[in-house]
Coordinates of C-alpha atoms in Angstrom, one line a residue:
X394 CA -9.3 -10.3 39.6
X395 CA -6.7 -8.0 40.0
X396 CA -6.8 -5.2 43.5
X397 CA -5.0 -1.9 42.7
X398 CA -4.6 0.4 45.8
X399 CA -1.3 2.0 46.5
X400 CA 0.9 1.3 49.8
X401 CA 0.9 3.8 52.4
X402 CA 4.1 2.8 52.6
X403 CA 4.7 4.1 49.4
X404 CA 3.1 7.4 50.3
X405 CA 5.0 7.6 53.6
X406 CA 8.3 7.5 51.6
X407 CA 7.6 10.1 49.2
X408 CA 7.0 13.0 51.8
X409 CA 8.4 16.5 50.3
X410 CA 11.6 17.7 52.4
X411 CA 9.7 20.9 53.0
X412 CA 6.2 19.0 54.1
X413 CA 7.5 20.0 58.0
X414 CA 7.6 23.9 56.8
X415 CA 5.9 26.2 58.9
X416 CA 4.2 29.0 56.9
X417 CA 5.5 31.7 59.6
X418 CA 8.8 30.3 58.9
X419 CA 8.5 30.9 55.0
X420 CA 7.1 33.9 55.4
X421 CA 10.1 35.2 57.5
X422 CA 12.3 33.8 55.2
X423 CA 10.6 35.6 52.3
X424 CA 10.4 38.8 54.5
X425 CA 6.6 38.7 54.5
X426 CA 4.4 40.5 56.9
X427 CA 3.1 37.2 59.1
X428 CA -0.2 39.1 59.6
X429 CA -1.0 38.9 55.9
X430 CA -0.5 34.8 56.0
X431 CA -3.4 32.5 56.3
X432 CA -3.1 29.4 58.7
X433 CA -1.7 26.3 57.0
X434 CA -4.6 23.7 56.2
X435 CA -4.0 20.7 58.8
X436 CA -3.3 17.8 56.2
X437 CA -5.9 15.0 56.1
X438 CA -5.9 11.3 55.5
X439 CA -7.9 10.3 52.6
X440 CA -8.3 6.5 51.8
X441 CA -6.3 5.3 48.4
X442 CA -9.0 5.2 45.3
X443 CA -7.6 2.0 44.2
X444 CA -8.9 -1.5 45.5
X445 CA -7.0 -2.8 48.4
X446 CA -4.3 -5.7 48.6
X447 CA -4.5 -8.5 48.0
X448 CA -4.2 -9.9 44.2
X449 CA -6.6 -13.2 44.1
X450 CA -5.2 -15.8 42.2
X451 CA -7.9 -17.4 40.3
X452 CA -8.3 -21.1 40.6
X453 CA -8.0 -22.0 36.9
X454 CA -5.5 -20.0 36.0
X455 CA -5.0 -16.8 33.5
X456 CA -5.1 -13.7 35.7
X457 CA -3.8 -11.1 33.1
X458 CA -1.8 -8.5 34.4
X459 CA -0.7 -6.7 30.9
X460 CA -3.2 -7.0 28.8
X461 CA -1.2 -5.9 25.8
X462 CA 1.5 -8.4 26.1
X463 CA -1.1 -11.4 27.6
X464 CA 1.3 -11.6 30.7
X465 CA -0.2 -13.3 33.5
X466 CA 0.4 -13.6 37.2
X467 CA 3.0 -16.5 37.0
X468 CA 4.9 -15.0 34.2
X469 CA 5.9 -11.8 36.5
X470 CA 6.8 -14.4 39.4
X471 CA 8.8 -16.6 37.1
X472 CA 10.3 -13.6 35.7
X473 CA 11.9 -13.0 39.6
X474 CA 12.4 -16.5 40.3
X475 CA 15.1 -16.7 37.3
X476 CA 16.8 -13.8 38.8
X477 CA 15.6 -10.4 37.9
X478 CA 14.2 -8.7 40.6
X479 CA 14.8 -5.6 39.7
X480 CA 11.4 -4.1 38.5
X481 CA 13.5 -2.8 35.5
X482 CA 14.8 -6.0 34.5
X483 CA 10.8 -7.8 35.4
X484 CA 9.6 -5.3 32.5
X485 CA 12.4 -5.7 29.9
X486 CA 12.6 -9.5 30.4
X487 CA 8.7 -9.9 30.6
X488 CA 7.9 -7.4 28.2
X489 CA 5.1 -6.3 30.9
X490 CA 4.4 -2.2 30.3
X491 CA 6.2 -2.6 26.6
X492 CA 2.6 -2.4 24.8
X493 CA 0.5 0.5 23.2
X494 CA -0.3 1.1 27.0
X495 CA 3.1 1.9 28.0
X496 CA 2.4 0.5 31.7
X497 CA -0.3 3.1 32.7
X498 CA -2.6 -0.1 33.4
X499 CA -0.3 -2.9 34.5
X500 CA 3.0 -1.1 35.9
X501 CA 1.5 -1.1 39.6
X502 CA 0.0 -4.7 39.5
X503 CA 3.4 -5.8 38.2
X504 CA 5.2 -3.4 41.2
X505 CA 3.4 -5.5 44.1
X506 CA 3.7 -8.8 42.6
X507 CA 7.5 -8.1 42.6
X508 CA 7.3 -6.7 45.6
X509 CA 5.8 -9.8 46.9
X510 CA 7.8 -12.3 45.5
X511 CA 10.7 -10.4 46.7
X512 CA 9.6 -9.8 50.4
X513 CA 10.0 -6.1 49.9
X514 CA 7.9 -3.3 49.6
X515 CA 6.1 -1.4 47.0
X516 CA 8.2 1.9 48.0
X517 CA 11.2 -0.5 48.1
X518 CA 10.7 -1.8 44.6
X519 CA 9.6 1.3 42.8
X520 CA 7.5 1.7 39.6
X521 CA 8.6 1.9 35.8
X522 CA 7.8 5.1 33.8
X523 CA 4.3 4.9 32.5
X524 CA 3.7 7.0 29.4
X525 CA 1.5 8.2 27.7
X526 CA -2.0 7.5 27.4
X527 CA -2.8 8.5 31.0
X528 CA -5.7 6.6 30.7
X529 CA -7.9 4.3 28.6
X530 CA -8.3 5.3 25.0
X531 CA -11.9 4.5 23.5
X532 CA -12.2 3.2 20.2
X533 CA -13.8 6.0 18.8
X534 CA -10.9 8.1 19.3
X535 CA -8.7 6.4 17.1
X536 CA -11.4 6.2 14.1
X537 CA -11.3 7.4 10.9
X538 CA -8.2 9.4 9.3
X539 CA -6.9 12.2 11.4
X540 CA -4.2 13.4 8.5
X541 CA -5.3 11.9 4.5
X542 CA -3.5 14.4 2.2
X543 CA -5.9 14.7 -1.3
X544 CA -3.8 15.1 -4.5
X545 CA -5.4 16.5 -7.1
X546 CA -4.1 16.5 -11.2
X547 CA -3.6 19.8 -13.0
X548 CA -6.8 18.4 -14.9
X549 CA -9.5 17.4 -11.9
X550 CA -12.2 20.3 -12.5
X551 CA -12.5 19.2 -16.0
X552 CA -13.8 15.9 -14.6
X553 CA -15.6 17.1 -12.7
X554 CA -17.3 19.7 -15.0
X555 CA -17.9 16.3 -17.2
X556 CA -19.7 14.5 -14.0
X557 CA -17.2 12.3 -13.0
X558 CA -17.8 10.4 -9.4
X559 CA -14.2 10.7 -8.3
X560 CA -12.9 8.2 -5.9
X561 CA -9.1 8.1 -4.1
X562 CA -6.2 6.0 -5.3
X563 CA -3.6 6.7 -2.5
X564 CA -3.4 10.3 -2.2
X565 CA -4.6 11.1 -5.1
X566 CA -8.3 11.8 -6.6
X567 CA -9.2 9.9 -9.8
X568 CA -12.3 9.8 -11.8
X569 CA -14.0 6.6 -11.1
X570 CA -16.7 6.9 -14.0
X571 CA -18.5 9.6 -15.3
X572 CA -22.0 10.0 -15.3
X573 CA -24.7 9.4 -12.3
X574 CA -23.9 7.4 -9.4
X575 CA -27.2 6.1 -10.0
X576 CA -26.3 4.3 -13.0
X577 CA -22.4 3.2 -12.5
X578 CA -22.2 0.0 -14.2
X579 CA -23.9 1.4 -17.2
X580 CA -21.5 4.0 -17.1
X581 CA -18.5 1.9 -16.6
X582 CA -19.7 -0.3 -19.6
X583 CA -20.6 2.3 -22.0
X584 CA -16.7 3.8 -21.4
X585 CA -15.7 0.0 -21.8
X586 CA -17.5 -0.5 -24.9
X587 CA -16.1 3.1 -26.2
X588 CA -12.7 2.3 -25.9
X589 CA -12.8 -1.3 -27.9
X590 CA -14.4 0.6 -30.2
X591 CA -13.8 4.0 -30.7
X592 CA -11.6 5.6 -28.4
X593 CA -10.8 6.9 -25.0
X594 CA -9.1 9.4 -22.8
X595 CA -8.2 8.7 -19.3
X596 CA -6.0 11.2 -17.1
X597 CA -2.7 9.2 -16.2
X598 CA -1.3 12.2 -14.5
X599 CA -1.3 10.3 -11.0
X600 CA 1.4 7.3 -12.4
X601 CA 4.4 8.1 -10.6
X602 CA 7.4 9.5 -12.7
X603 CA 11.6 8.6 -11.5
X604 CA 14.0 10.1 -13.4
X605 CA 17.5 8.1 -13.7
X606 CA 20.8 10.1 -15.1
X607 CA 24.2 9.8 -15.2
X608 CA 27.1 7.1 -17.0
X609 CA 25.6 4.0 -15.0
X610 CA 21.9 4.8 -15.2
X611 CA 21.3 1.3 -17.5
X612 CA 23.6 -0.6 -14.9
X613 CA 21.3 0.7 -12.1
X614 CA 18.1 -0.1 -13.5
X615 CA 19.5 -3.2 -14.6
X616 CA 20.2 -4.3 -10.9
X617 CA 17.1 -2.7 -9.2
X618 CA 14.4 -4.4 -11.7
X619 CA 14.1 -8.1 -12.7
X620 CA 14.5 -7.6 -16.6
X621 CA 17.4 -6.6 -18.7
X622 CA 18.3 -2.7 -19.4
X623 CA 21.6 -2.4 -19.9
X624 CA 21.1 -3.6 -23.8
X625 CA 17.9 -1.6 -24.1
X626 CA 18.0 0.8 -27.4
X627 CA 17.5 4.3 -27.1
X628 CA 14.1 5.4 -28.1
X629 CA 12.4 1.9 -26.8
X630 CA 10.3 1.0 -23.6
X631 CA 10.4 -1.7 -21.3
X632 CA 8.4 -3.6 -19.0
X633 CA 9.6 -3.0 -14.9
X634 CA 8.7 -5.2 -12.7
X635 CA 10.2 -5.0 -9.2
X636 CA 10.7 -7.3 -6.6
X637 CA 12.6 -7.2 -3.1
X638 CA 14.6 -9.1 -1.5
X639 CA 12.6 -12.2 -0.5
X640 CA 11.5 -11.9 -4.2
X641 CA 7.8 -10.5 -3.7
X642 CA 6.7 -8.4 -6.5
X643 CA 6.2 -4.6 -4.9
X644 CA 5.6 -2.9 -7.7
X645 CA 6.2 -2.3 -12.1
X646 CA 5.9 0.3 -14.5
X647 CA 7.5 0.9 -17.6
X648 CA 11.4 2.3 -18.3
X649 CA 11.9 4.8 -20.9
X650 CA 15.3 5.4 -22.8
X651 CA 15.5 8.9 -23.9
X652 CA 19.4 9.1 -24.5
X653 CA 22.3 6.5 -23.3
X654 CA 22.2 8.3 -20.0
X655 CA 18.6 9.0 -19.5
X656 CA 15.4 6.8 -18.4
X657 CA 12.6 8.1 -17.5
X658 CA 10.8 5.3 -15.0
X659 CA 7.2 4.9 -14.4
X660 CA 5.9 3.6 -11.7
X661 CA 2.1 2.8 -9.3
X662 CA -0.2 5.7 -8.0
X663 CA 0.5 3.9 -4.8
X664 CA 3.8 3.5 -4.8
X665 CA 5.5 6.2 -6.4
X666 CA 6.7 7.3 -3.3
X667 CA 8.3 4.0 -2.2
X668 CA 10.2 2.9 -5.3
X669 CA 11.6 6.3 -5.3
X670 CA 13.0 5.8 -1.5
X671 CA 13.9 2.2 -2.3
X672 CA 16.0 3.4 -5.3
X673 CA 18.0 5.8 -3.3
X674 CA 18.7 3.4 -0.5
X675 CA 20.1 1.1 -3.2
X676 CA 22.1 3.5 -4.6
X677 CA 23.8 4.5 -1.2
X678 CA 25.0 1.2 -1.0
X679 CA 25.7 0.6 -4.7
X680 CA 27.4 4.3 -5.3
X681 CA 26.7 4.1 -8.9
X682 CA 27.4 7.3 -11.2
X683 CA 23.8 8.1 -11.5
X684 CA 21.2 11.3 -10.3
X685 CA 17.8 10.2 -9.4
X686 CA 14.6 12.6 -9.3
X687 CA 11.2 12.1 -8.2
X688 CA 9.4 14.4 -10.8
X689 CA 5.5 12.5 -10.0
X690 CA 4.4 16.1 -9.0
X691 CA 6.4 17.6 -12.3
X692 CA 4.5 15.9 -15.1
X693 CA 0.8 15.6 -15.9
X694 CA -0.2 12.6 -18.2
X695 CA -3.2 11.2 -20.3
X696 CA -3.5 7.9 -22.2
X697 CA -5.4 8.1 -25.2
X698 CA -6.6 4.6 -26.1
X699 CA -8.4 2.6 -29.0
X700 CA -8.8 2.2 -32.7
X701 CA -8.7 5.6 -33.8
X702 CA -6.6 6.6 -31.1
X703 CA -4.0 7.6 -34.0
X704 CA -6.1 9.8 -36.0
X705 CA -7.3 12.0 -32.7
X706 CA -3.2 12.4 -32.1
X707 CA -2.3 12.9 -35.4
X708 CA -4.6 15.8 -35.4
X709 CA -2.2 17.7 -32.8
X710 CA 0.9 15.7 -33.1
X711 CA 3.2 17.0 -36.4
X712 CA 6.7 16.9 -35.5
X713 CA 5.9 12.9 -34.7
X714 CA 5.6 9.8 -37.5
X715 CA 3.0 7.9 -35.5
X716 CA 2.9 5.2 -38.4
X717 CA 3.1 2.0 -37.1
X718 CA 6.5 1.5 -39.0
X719 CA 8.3 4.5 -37.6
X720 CA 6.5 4.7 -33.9
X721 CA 5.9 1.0 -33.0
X722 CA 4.5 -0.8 -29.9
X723 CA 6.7 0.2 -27.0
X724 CA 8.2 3.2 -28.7
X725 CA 9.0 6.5 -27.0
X726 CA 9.7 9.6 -28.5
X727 CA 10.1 13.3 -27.9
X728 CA 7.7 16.1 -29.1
X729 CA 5.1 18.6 -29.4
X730 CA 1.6 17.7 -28.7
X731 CA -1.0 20.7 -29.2
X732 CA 2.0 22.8 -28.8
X733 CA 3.3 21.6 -25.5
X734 CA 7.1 19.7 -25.1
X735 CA 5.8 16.3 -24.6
X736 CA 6.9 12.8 -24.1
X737 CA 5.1 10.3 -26.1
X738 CA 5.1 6.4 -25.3
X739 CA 3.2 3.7 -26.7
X740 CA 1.7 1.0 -24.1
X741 CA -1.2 -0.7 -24.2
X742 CA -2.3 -1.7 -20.9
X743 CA -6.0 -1.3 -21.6
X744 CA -5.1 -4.3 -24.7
X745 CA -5.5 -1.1 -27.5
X746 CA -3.9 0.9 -29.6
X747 CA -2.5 3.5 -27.2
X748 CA -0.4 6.8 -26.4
X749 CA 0.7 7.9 -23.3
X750 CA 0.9 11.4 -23.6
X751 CA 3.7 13.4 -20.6
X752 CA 4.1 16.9 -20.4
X753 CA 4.7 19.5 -17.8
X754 CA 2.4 20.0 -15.1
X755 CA 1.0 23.0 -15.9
X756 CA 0.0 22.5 -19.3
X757 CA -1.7 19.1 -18.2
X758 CA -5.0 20.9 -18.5
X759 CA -4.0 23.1 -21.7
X760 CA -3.4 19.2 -23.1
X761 CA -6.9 18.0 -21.9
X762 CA -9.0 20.5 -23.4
X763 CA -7.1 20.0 -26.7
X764 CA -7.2 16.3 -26.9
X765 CA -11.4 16.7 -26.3
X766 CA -11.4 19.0 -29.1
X767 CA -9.3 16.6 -31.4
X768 CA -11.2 13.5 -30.3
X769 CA -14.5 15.2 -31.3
X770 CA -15.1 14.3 -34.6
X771 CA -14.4 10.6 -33.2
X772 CA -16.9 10.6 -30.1
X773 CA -13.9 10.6 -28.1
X774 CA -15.3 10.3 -24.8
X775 CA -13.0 10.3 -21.5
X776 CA -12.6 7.1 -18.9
X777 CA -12.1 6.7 -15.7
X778 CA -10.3 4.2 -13.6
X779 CA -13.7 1.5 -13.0
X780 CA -13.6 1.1 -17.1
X781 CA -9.5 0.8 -16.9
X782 CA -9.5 -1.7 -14.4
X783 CA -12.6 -3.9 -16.5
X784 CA -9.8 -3.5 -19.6
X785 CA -6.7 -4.3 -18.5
X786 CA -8.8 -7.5 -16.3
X787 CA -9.8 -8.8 -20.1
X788 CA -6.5 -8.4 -21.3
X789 CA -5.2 -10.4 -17.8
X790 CA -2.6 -7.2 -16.5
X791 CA -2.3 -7.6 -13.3
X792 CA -2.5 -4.7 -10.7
X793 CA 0.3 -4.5 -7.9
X794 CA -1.6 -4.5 -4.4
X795 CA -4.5 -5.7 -5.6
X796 CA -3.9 -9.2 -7.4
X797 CA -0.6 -9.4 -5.2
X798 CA 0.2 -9.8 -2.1
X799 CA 3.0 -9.7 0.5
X800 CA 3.9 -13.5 -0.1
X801 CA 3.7 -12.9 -4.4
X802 CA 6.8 -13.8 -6.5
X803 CA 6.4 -13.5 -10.1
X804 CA 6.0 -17.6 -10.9
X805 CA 2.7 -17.1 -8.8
X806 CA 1.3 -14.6 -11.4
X807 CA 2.6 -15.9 -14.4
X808 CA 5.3 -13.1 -14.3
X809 CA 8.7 -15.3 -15.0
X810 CA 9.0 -13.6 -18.5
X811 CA 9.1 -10.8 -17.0
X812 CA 12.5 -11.4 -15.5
X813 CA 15.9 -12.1 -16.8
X814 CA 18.1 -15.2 -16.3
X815 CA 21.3 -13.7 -17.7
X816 CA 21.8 -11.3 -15.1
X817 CA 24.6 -11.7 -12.5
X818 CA 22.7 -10.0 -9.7
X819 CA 19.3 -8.1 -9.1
X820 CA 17.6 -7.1 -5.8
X821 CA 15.4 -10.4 -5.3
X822 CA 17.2 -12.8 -8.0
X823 CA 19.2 -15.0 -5.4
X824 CA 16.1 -15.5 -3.1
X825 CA 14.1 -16.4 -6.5
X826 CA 16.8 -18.8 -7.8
X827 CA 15.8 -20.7 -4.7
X828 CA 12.4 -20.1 -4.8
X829 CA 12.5 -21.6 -8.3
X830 CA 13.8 -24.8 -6.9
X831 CA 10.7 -25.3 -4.9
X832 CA 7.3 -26.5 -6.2
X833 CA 5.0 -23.7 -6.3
X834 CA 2.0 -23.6 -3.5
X835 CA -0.5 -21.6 -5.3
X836 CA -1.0 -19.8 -9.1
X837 CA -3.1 -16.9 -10.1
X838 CA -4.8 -17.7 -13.3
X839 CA -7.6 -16.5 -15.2
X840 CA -11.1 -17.8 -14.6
X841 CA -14.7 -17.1 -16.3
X842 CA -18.1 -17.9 -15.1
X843 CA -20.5 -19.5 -17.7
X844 CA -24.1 -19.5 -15.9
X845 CA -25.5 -16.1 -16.6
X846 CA -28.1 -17.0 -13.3
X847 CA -24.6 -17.4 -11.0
X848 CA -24.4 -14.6 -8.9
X849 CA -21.0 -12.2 -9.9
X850 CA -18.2 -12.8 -6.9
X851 CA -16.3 -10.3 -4.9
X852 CA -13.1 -9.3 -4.6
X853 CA -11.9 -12.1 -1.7
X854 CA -13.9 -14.1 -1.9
X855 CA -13.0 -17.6 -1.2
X856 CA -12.4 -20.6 -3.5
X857 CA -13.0 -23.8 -2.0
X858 CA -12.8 -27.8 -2.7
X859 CA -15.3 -28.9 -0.6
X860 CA -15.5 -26.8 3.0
X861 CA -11.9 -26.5 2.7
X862 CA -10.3 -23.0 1.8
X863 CA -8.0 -23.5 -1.2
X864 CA -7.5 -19.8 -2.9
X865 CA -9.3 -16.7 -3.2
X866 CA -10.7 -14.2 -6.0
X867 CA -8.2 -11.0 -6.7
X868 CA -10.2 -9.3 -9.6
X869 CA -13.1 -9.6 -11.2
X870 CA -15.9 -8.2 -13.0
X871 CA -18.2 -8.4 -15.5
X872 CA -16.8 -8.2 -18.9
X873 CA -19.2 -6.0 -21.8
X874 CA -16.8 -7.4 -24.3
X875 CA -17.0 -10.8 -23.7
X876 CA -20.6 -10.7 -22.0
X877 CA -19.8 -12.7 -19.2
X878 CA -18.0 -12.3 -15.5
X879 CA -14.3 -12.6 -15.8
X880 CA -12.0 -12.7 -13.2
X881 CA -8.3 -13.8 -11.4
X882 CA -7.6 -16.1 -8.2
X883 CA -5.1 -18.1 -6.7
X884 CA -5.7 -21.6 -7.1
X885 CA -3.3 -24.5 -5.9
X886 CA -1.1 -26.0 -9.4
X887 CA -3.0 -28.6 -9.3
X888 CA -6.4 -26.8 -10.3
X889 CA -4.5 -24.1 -12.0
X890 CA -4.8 -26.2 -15.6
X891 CA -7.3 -24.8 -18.7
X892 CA -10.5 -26.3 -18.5
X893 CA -10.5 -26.9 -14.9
X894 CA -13.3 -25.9 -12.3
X895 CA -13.4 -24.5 -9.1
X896 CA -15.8 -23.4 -6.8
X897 CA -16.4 -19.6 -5.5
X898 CA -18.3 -19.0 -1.9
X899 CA -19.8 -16.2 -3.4
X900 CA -22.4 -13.8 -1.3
X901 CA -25.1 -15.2 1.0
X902 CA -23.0 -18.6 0.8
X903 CA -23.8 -18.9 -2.9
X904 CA -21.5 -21.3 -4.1
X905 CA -20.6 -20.2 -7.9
X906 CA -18.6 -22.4 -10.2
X907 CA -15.7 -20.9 -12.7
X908 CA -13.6 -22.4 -15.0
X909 CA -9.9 -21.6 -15.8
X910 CA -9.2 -20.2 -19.1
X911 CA -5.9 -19.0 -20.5
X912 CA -4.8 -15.3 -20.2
X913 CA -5.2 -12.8 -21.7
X914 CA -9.4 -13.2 -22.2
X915 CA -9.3 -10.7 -25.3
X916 CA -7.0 -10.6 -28.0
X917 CA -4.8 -13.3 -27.2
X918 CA -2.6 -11.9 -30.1
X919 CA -2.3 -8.7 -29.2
X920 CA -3.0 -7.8 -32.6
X921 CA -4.7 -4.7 -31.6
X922 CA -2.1 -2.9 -29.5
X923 CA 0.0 -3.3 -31.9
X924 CA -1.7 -2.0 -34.9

């Protein structure tokens, strides 16, 4: 147990030059009438708060002294037996007071054990800085979120006038579902079921948006993403997926090519913000011909998804052939929407037939209200992000942060497609040509579960071969299309084949077994987003 008292040595040495002063003598210098000055308070010795010397040692060891950086009696004295004695050079080659505590709690213990191992005093050894906190901080203090900025799109009140139970994605606010919380996984299914077969309308608006000018605008994409852009034609979209340097997949989108010198870059709610830094710091190094603008905050955007997802468009799109011929899958083309400049490109991550509808911030609402309209002869009913995520999970789309990690490379998620082997050089591409080398330790694959009396797993939970951990769950639900739980995990290669089982811990120790199925789990032609 560690004593804390300071040295009355210590105290005796840091005496202020004018202790000594008589008050007569101050008031004479100050020209003060004496008579008006109260005697000076005789000073008294109080005892030091702090236990008194000495440190015990304990028998077995372990006597922490920095609690922070689990520094322990003997590594202060070692620290001065290989030669630094100086109490700056104990905390700098210790690392003793370097923690979230700064020294407030362990800078005086360390002082006397120096002290002591150097024959000298406390006064004579001296104390590092300590910093703020003062004092102990209780847990409570640092709970919760002091700062969380909420974002909202130029279209939240309309969800809100349409009862939707809004969560946050990042900053932003999203519709979750609409309808009672009471009945959420009614709701989520009936907007499933609406967009397989009708058709839907979710606010995008939160996507992030990069724009990329200038002469070497496809040479710069072309380095910063893993697939090809320099060859991309004008008035086409292609998939972006991004990795860094040690290869991990940080985020994707899609890259638009309005003109030879213009691409307009999507990117993650989460990590608009991000890509957009990491592009600039590129660039600094790279000093390619190119202007890059972060215009998230400029654009508002819906996705109108399903079969008749045409015929509701067509209704307010005129100066645009939406045939299939003339606008195909992965198209992008420039326009008027109900009026408004838009940008119009065709995805499909939901596995539909599907517009992505951009236009200026202020008219995102304008462009809501007239797609509700359109859509009403259809049913057209809006989604919100729950139904989204049980779509593009049956079509196998991945989501960044959620079925990756900080360790993911695109062989893991059966992402290799996704990135070019003709290129001389992308951010990531040397560390994955080694990586590629190597036999992979784990794949994400697809997996369903066939007993409708097996409890549905969680997100994390863990697949095991016997009471060993082998992989864990990523995603999954239950599916209204294919009437079944669906899901992804990593598995080791081995147990990644078709046809193979494994084995969930689901909740209460439920042990739930799934078998691995190819991706995608619904139209593994993608004959329907590409109607």
């Amino acid at each position: 147990m560690l004593g804390h008292r300071v040295g009355e040595d210590a105290l005796e040495g840091r005496e202020l030059e004018h202790a000594d002063l008589e008050v007569g003598d101050l008031a004479a210098h100050l020209d003060v009438d004496r008579g008006e000055v109260p005697s000076a308070v005789p000073h008294q010795q109080t005892l030091s708060p702090n236990h008194p010397w000495p440190i015990f040692s304990h028998p077995k060891g372990c006597e922490f002294v920095d609690f922070d950086e689990d520094l322990q009696i003997a590594d202060i004295v070692n620290s001065t037996r290989d030669g630094y004695q100086h109490i700056q050079l104990v905390k700098r080659y210790s690392t003793c007071g370097m923690g979230p505590s700064q020294g407030r709690h362990s800078a005086l213990a360390t002082a006397r054990l120096v002290a002591d191992a150097t024959q000298r005093t406390v006064a004579q050894t001296g104390v590092t800085t300590a910093r703020p906190p003062f004092s102990a901080e209780h847990l409570a203090h640092s709970a919760g979120r002091s700062f969380y900025p909420a974002r909202r799109s130029n279209m939240h009140y309309r969800h809100l006038e349409s009862g939707a139970q809004m969560l946050q994605a990042g900053a932003w606010y999203r519709p979750a579902y609409y309808g009672e919380a009471t009945a959420r996984e009614n709701c989520i299914q009936r907007e499933v079921n609406n967009v397989r077969n009708n058709v839907g309308l979710i606010d995008v608006s939160t996507l992030g948006g990069i724009e990329v000018r200038g002469v070497d605008a496809g040479e710069f994409l072309n380095r910063f993403y893993t697939f090809g852009f320099l060859k991309q034609p004008v008035g086409r979209a292609r998939y972006a997926l991004l990795t860094n340097e040690a290869g991990v997949v940080t985020d994707d989108g899609v890259a638009c090519r309005f003109s030879e010198q213009h691409y307009y870059v999507t990117a993650t709610t989460g990590g608009a913000d991000r890509v957009y830094q990491s592009m600039l710091k590129w660039n600094a190094q790279w000093r390619l011909d190119v202007d890059i603008a972060n215009v998230t905050s400029a654009y508002a955007g819906v996705n109108i998804a399903g079969p008749n997802a045409r015929k509701v468009l067509a209704k307010l799109c005129t100066d645009i052939d939406l045939s299939g011929a003339a606008f195909p899958y992965m198209g992008v083309r420039e326009g008027t929407v109900a009026g408004i400049a838009a940008r119009v490109i065709r995805v499909g991550f939901v596995g539909e037939l599907g517009y992505e509808v951009h236009v200026p911030q202020h008219a995102g609402e304008a462009l809501w209200n007239a797609l509700i309209c359109a859509g009403e002869d259809c049913a057209m009913a809006p989604f919100g992000v729950e139904a989204q995520r049980v779509l593009r999970l049956e079509k196998g789309h991945i989501i960044i942060g959620q079925d990756t990690d900080a360790m993911s490379n695109p062989a893991e998620v059966q992402m290799a497609w996704a990135v070019s082997k003709l290129k001389p050089f992308f951010v990531g591409g040397r560390t994955l040509q080694e990586l590629g080398r190597l036999p992979l330790k784990r794949c994400l694959v697809g997996f369903m579960i066939d007993d409708p009396m097996a409890p549905i797993p969680l997100e994390s939970h863990l697949v095991l071969d016997g009471d060993k951990m082998i992989g864990r769950v990523t995603s999954v639900n239950y599916s209204p299309t294919l009437g079944k739980p669906i899901g992804l995990a990593y598995v080791p290669p081995d147990s990644a084949e078709a046809g193979g089982n494994f084995t969930i811990k689901s909740s209460d120790g439920v042990l739930v077994v799934a078998t691995v199925v190819d991706l995608p789990f619904y139209d593994t032609d993608n004959r329907r987003q590409e109607l």
